[in-house]
Coordinates of C-alpha atoms and ligand atoms in Angstrom, one line a residue:
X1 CA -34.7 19.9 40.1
X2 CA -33.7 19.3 36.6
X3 CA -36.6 20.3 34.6
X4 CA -35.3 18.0 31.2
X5 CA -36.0 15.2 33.5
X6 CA -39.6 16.1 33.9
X7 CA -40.5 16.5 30.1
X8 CA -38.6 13.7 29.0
X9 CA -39.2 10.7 31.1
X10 CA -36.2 8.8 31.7
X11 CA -35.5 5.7 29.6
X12 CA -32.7 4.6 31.4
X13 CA -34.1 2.0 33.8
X14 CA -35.4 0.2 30.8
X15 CA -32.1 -0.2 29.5
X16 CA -31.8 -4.1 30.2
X17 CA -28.3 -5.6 31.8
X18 CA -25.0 -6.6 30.4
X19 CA -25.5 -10.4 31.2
X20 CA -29.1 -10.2 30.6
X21 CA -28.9 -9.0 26.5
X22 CA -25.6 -11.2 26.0
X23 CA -27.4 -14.3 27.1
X24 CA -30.2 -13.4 24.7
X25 CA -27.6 -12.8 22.2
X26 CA -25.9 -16.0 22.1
X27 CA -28.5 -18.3 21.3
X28 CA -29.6 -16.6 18.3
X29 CA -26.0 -16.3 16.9
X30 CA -24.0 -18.9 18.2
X31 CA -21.5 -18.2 15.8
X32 CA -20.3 -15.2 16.7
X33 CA -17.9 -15.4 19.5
X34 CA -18.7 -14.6 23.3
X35 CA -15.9 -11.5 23.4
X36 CA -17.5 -10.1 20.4
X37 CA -21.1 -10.0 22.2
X38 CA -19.8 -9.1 25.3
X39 CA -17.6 -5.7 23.7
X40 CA -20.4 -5.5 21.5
X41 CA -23.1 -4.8 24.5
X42 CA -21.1 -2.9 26.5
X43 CA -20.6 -0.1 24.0
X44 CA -24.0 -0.3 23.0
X45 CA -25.2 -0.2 26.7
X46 CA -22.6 2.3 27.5
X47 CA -24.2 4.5 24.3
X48 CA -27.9 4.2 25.5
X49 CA -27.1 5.0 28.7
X50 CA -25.4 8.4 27.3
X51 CA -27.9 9.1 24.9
X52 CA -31.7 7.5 26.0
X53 CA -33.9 7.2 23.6
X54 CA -36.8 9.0 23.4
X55 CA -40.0 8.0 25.5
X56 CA -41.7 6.9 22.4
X57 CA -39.9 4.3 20.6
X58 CA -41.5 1.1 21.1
X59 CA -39.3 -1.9 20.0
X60 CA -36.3 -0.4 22.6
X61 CA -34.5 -3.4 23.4
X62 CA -35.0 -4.8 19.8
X63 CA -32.8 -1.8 18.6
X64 CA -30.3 -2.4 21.1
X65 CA -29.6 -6.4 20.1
X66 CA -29.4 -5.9 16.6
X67 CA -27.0 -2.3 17.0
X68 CA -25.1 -5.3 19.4
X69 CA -24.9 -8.3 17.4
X70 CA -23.9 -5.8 13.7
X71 CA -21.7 -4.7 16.1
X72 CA -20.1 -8.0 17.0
X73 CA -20.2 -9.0 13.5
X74 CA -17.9 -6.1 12.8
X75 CA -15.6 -7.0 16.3
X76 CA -15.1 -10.3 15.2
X77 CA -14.1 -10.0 12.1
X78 CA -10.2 -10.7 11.1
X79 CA -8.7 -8.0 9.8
X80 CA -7.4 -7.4 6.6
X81 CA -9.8 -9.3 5.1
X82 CA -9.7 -9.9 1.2
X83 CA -11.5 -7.5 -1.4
X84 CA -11.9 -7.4 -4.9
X85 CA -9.9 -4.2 -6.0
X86 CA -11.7 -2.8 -9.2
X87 CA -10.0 0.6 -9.1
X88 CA -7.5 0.2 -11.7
X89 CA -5.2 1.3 -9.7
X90 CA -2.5 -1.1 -9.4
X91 CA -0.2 -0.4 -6.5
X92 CA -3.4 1.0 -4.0
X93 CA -2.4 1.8 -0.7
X94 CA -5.4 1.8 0.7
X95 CA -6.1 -1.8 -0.6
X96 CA -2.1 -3.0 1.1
X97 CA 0.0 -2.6 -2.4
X98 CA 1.3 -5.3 -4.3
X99 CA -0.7 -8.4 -3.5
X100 CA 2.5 -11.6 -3.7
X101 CA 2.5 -14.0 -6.3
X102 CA 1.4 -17.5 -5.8
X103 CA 4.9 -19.0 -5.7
X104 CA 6.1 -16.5 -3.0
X105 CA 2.9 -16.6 -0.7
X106 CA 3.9 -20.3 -0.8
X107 CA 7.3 -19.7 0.6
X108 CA 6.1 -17.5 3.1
X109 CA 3.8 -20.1 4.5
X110 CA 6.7 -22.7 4.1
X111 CA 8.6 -20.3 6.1
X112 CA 6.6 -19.8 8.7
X113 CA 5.2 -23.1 9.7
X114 CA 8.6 -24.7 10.0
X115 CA 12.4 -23.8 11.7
X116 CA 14.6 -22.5 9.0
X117 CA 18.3 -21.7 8.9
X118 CA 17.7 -18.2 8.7
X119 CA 20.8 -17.2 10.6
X120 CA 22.3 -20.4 10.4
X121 CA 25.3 -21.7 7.5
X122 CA 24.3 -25.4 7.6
X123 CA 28.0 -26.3 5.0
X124 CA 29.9 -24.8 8.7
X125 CA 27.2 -25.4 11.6
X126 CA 28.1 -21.7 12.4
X127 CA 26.3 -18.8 12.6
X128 CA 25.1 -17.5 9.0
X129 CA 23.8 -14.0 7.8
X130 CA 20.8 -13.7 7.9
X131 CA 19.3 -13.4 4.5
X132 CA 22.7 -14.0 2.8
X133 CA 21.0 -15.6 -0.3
X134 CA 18.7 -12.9 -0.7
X135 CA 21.4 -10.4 -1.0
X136 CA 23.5 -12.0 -3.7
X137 CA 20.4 -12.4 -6.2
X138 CA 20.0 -8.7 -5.4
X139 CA 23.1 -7.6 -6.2
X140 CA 22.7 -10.8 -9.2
X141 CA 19.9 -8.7 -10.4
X142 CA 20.9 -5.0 -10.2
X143 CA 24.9 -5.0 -10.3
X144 CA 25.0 -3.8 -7.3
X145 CA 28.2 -4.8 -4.9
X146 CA 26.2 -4.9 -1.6
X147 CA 22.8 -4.7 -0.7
X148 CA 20.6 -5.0 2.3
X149 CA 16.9 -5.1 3.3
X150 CA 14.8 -3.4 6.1
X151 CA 11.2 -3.2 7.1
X152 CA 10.4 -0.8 4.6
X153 CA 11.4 2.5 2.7
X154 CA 11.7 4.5 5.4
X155 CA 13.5 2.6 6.9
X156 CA 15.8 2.3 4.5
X157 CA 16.3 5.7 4.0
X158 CA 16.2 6.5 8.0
X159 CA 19.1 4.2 8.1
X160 CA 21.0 5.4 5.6
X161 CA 21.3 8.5 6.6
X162 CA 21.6 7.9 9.6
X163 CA 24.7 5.3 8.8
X164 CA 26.0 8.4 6.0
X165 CA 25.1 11.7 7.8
X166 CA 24.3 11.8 11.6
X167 CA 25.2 14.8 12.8
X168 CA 26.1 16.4 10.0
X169 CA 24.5 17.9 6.7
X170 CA 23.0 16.7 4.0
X171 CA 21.5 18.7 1.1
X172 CA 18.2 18.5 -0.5
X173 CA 16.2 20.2 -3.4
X174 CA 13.6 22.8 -2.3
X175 CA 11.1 21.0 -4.8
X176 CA 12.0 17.1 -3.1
X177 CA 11.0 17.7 0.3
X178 CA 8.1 16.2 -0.4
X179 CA 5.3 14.0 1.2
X180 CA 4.2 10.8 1.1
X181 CA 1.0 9.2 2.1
X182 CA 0.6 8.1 5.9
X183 CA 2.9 10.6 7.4
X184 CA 6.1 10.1 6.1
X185 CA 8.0 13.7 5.2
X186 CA 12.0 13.9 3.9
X187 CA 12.3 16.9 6.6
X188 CA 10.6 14.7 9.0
X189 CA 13.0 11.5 8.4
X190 CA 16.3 13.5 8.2
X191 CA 15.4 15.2 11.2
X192 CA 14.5 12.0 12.8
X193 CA 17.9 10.1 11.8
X194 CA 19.8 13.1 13.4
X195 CA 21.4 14.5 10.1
X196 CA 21.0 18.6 9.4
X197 CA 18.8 19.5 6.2
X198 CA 20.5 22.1 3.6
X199 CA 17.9 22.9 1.6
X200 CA 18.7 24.2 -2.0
X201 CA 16.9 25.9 -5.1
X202 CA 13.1 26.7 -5.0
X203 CA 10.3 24.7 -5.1
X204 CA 10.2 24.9 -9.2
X205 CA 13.8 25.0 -9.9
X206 CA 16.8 24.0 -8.6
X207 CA 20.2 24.4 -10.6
X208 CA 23.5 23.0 -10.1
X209 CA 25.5 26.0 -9.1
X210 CA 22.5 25.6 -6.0
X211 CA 24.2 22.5 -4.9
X212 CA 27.6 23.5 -5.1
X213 CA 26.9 26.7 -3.2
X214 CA 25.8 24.2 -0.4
X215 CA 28.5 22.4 0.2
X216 CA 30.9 22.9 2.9
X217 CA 33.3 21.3 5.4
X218 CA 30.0 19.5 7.4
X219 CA 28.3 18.0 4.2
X220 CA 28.0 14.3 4.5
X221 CA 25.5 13.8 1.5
X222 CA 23.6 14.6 -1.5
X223 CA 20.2 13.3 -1.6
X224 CA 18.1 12.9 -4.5
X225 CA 14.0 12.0 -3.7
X226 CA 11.7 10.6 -6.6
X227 CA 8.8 13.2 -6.7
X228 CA 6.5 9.9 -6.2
X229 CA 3.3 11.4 -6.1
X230 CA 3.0 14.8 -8.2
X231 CA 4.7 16.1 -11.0
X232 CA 5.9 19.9 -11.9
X233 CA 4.8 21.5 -15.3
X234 CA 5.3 24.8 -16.5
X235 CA 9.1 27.2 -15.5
X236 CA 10.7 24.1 -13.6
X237 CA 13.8 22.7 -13.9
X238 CA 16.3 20.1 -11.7
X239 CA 19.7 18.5 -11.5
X240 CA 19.5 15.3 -13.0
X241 CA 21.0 12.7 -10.7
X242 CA 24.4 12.4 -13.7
X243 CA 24.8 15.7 -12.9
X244 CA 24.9 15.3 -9.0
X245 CA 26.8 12.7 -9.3
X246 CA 29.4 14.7 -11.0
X247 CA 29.1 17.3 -8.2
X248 CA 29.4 14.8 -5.5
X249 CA 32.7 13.3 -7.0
X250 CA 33.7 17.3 -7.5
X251 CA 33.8 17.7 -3.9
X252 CA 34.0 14.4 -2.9
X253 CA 30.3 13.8 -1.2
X254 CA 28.6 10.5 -1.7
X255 CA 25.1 11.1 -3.6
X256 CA 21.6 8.8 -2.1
X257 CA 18.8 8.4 -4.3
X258 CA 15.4 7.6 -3.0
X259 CA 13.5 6.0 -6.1
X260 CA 10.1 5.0 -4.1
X261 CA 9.2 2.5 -6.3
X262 CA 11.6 0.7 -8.7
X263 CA 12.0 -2.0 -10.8
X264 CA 15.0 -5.1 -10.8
X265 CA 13.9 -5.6 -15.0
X266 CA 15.0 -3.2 -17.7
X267 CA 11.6 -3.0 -19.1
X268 CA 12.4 0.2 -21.1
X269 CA 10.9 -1.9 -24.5
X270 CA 7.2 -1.8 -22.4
X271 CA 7.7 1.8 -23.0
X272 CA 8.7 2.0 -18.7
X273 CA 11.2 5.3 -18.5
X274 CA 14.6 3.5 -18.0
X275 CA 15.0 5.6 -14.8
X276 CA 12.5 3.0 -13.5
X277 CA 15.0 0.5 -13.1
X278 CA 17.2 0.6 -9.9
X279 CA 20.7 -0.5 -11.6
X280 CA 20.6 2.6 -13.8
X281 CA 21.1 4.9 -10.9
X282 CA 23.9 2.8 -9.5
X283 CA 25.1 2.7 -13.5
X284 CA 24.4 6.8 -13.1
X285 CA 26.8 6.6 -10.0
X286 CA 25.0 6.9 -6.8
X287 CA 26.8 5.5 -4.0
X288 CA 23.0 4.3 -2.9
X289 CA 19.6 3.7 -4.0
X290 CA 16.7 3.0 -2.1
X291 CA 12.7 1.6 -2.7
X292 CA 10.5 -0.2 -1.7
X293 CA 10.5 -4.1 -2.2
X294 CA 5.9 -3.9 -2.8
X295 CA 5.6 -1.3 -5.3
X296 CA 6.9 -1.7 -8.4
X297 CA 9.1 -4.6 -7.5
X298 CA 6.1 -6.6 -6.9
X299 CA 7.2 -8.1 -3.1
X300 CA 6.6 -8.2 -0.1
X301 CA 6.8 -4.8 2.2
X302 CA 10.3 -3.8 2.7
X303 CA 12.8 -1.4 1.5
X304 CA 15.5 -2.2 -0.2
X305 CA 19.0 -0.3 -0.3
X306 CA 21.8 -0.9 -2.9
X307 CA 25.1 0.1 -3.1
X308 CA 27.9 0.9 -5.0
X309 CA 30.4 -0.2 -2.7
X310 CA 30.1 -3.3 -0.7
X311 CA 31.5 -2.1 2.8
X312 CA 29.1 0.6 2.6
X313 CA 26.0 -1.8 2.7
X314 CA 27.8 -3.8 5.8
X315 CA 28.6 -0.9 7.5
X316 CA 24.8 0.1 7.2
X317 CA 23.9 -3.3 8.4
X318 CA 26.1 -3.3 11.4
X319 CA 24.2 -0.1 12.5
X320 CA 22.1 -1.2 15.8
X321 CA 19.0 0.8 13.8
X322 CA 19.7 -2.2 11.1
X323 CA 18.8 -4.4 14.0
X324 CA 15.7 -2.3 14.7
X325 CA 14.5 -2.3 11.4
X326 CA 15.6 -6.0 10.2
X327 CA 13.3 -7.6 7.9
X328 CA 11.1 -10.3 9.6
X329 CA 11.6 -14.2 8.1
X330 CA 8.4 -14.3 6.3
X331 CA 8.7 -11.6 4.2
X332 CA 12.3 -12.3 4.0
X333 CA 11.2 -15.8 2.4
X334 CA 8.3 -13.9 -0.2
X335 CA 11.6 -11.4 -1.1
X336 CA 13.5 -14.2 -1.9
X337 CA 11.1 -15.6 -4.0
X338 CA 10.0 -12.6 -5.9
X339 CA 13.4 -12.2 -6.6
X340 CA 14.1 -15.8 -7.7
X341 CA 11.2 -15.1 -10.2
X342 CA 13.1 -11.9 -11.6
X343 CA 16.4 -13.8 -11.9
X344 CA 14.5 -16.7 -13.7
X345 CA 12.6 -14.8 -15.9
X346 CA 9.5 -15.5 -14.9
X347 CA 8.3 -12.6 -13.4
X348 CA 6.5 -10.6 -15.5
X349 CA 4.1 -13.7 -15.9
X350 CA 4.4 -14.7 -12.5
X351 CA 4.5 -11.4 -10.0
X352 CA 0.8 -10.0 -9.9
X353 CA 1.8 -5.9 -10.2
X354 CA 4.2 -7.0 -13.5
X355 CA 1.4 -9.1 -14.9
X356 CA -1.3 -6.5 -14.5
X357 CA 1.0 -3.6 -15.7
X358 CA 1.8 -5.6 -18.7
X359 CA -1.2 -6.9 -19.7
X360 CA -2.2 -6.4 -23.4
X361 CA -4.9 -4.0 -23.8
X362 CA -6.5 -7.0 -26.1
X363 CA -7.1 -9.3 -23.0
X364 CA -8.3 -6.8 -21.0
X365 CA -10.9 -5.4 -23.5
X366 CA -11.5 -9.3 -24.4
X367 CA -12.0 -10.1 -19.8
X368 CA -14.1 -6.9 -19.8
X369 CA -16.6 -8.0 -22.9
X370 CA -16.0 -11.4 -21.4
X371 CA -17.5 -10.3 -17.8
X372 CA -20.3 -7.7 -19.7
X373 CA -22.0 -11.0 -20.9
X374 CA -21.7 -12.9 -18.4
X375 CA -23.8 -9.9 -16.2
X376 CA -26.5 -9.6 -18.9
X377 CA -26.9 -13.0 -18.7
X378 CA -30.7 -14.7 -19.0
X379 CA -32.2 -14.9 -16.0
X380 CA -29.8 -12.1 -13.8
X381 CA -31.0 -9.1 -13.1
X382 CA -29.5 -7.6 -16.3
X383 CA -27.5 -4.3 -15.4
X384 CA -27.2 -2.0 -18.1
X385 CA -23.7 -2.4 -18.8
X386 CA -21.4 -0.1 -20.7
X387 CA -17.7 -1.5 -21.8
X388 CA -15.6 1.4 -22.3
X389 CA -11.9 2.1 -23.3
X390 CA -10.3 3.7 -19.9
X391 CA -6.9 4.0 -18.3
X392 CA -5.7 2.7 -15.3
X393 CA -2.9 3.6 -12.9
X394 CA 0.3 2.4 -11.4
X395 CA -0.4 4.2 -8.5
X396 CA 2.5 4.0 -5.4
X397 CA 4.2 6.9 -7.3
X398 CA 5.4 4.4 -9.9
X399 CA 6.0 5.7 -13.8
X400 CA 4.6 9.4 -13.5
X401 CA 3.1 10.4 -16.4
X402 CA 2.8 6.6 -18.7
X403 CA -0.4 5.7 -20.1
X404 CA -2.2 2.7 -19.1
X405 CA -5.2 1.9 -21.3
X406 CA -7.7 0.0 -20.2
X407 CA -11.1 -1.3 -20.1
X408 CA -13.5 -1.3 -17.9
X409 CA -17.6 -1.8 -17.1
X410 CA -20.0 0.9 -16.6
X411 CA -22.6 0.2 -14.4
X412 CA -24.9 2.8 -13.8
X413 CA -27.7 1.9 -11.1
X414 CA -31.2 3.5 -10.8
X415 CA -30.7 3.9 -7.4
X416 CA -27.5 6.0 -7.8
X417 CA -24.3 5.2 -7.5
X418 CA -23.1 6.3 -4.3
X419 CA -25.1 3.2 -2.4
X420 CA -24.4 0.8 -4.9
X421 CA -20.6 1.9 -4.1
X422 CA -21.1 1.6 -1.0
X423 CA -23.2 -1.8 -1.2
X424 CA -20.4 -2.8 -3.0
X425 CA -18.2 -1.8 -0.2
X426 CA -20.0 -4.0 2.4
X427 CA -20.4 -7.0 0.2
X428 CA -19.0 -10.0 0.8
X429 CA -16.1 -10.1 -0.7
X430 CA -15.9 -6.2 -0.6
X431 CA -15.5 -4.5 -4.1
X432 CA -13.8 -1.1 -4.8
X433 CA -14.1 0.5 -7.7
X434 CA -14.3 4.1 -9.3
X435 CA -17.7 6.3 -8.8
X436 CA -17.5 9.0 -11.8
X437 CA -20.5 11.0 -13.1
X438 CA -23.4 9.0 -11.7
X439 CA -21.8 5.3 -12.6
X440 CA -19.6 2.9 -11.3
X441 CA -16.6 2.4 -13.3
X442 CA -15.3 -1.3 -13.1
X443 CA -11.7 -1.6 -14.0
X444 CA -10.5 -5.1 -15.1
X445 CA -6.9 -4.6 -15.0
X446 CA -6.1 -4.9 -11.7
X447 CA -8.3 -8.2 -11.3
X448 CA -6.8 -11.3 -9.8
X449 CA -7.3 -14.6 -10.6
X450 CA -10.4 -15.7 -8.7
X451 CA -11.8 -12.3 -8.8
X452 CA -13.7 -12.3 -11.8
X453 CA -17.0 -14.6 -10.9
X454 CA -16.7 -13.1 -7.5
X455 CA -17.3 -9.3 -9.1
X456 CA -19.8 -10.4 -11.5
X457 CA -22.3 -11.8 -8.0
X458 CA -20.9 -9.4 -6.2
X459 CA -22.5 -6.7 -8.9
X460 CA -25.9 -8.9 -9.1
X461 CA -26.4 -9.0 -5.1
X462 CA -25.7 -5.0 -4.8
X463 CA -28.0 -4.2 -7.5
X464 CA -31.0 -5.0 -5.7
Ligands
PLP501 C1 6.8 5.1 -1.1 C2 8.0 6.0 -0.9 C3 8.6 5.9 0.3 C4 8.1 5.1 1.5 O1 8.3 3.8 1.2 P1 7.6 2.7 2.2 O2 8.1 1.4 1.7 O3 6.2 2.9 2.2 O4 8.2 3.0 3.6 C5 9.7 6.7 0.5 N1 10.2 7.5 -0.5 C6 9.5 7.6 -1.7 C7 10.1 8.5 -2.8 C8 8.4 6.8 -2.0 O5 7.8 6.8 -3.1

């Protein structure tokens, strides 16, 4: 006989029925749909019935329907859902990157309530390439002589080496194998697009006479990777991508550069490292560059590849992984548009990331006083509220070591921190911000239009 049973007297018959508790449920929250509170008692059921509760608590069943319906509230849900990113860091990952400016959300809408001629010429009635116009303002925009774009970076760096070096080598720097976020490794890619990696130098250094050394008969490519997400101080050194360059046309390899995040704008009088912008690698000589169209760029996701020579870029795009890793029509439409803005000029007011990057530490300080007032308003609850000089990030591995001052508010709760964070968190809109030495740190930079009244209630209601 199993003795726990006779201590502990078992809860489990008074664990009620599916239909029973989901029938209870729907009166009291009709607005929560049947699936949710059907999913949402089965788990809970299933959980009790795992793990009784102990002989003593009273309000069982109580405990049950409201685990159920917060659980349903959570099921039901859509997903993403909008929040207020206070983080100062511009390009978040976390938070889905570069939110799209009006103007291309707009054409992304346009393009996907209605038929379109997306593969269609309408001047011939034939078949037309699919994203045609999008290509020529790319190449408008960057010099480049052809272009094409794919579902994301890796994508477009899976199929470019794929396209440049299946089966064959290509050669790396010890110190750019590196790692970004969510999986994706250069080993990892090559490997995966069936080219052989050389790799060359150490991990600090890497020197020319490194490169050379590696080449032989079987080298298909030299590949240069934007170190997106740390940088090297102290005894290092590389090959700057003019110096590859000059290798590759030595021994007659082409040279790829993965830039990460990069810009179509010279922007080098914001103070942005000119390396920044995608035409000066092509300008540099690399046969092709490739980033991603919602970091710095300010678009939708997608990676974009440019190249010097314009069969290259069709030969790439008649590759059947092309076809895999095709850019769908609605963020073909918000690419277009983003770079429509670029060409016009309008970009840096219009594209969110550009706005925020370039945003005068004036306003900012001005929004942050601005939205201190507005919290110590008469009759709120009257936060202590610090505004302090700060600096933000470009986050996304976009300009590596450039200063972003900011301002921000310091809030810095009674209660602590870490649950008015995470009050915060669950609020409705959620807000993210920064937790640092007991306070929440409120950065107004990377505020959207619409955000601001929404952080200050959001601030009141998670105070209590
Ligand atoms: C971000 C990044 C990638 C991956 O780009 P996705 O658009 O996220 O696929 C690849 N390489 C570098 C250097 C990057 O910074």
């Amino acid at each position: 006989m199993n003795s726990e049973a006779e201590v502990k007297p078992d809860r489990r018959r008074d664990i009620p029925s599916v239909g029973r508790l989901v029938s209870e449920l729907q009166p009291a929250y009709p607005d929560l749909p049947r699936w949710a509170l059907l999913e949402a008692v089965r788990r809970v059921l299933a959980e009790a019935r795992e793990h009784p509760p102990p002989a003593a608590e009273a309000s069982f069943e109580d405990v049950l329907r409201d685990r159920a319906a917060e659980l349903a509230r959570r099921l039901a849900l859509p997903h993403p859902i909008r929040v207020v990113n206070a983080t100062g860091i511009v390009l978040h990952t976390n938070l889905g990157r570069a939110p799209l400016a009006a103007g291309a959300a707009a054409a992304l809408a346009a393009a996907a309530r209605s038929y379109g001629d997306l593969e269609l010429d309408l001047a011939s009635g034939k078949r037309g390439a699919r994203g045609g116009r999008m290509v020529e303002k790319l190449c408008a925009l960057s010099g480049a002589s052809g272009a094409l774009a794919v579902n994301n970076n890796a994508g477009a760096l899976l199929l470019a080496l794929a396209t440049l070096a299946r089966g064959r080598e290509v050669v790396v720097s010890r110190g750019e194998l590196v790692e970004i976020g969510g999986s994706f490794r250069i080993p990892e890619i090559l490997e995966a697009s069936g080219a052989r990696l050389v790799e060359v130098g150490a991990t600090n250094r890497t020197h020319a006479a490194d490169y050379r050394a590696a080449v032989g008969p079987d080298t298909a490519l030299l590949l240069k990777v934007h170190r997106s997400n740390f940088e090297q101080h102290g005894f290092v050194g590389e090959v700057s991508l003019r110096e590859l360059v000059a290798i590759g046309a030595e021994v007659g390899v082409p040279v790829l550069e993965d830039l990460g995040s990069a810009t179509l704008l010279d922007l080098s009088a914001e103070g942005w490292r000119p390396e920044t912008e995608a035409a000066a690698s092509l300008r540099a000589g690399a046969d092709v560059v490739c980033f991603s169209g919602d970091k710095l760029l300010g678009g939708p996701q997608a990676g974009i590849l440019l190249t010097a020579d314009r069969e290259l870029a069709k030969t790439m795009g008649a590759h059947p992984l092309a076809r895999a890793l095709r850019l769908d029509k609605l963020s073909l439409a918000a690419l277009d548009w983003t770079l429509s803005a670029h060409l016009d000029g309008r970009a840096p007011q219009e594209v969110p990331v550009l706005r925020e990057l370039l945003a005068s530490e004036q306003d900012l300080e001005a929004l942050a006083r601005r939205l201190a007032a507005e919290l110590e308003a008469p009759g709120t609850l009257q936060p202590a509220v610090e505004v302090r000089r700060d600096r933000s990030f470009a986050g996304g591995g976009s300009l590596p070591g450039f200063e972003l001052p900011s301002w921000t508010l310091v809030v810095r709760p009674r209660s602590g921190a870490e649950g008015f964070a995470e009050r915060l968190r669950l609020g409705e809109p959620p807000v993210l911000a920064r937790i640092r030495e007991g306070a929440v740190v409120f950065d107004v930079r990377t505020l959207l239009p619409g955000d601001e009244a929404d952080l200050v209630k959001a601030i009141q209601a998670a105070l209590v």
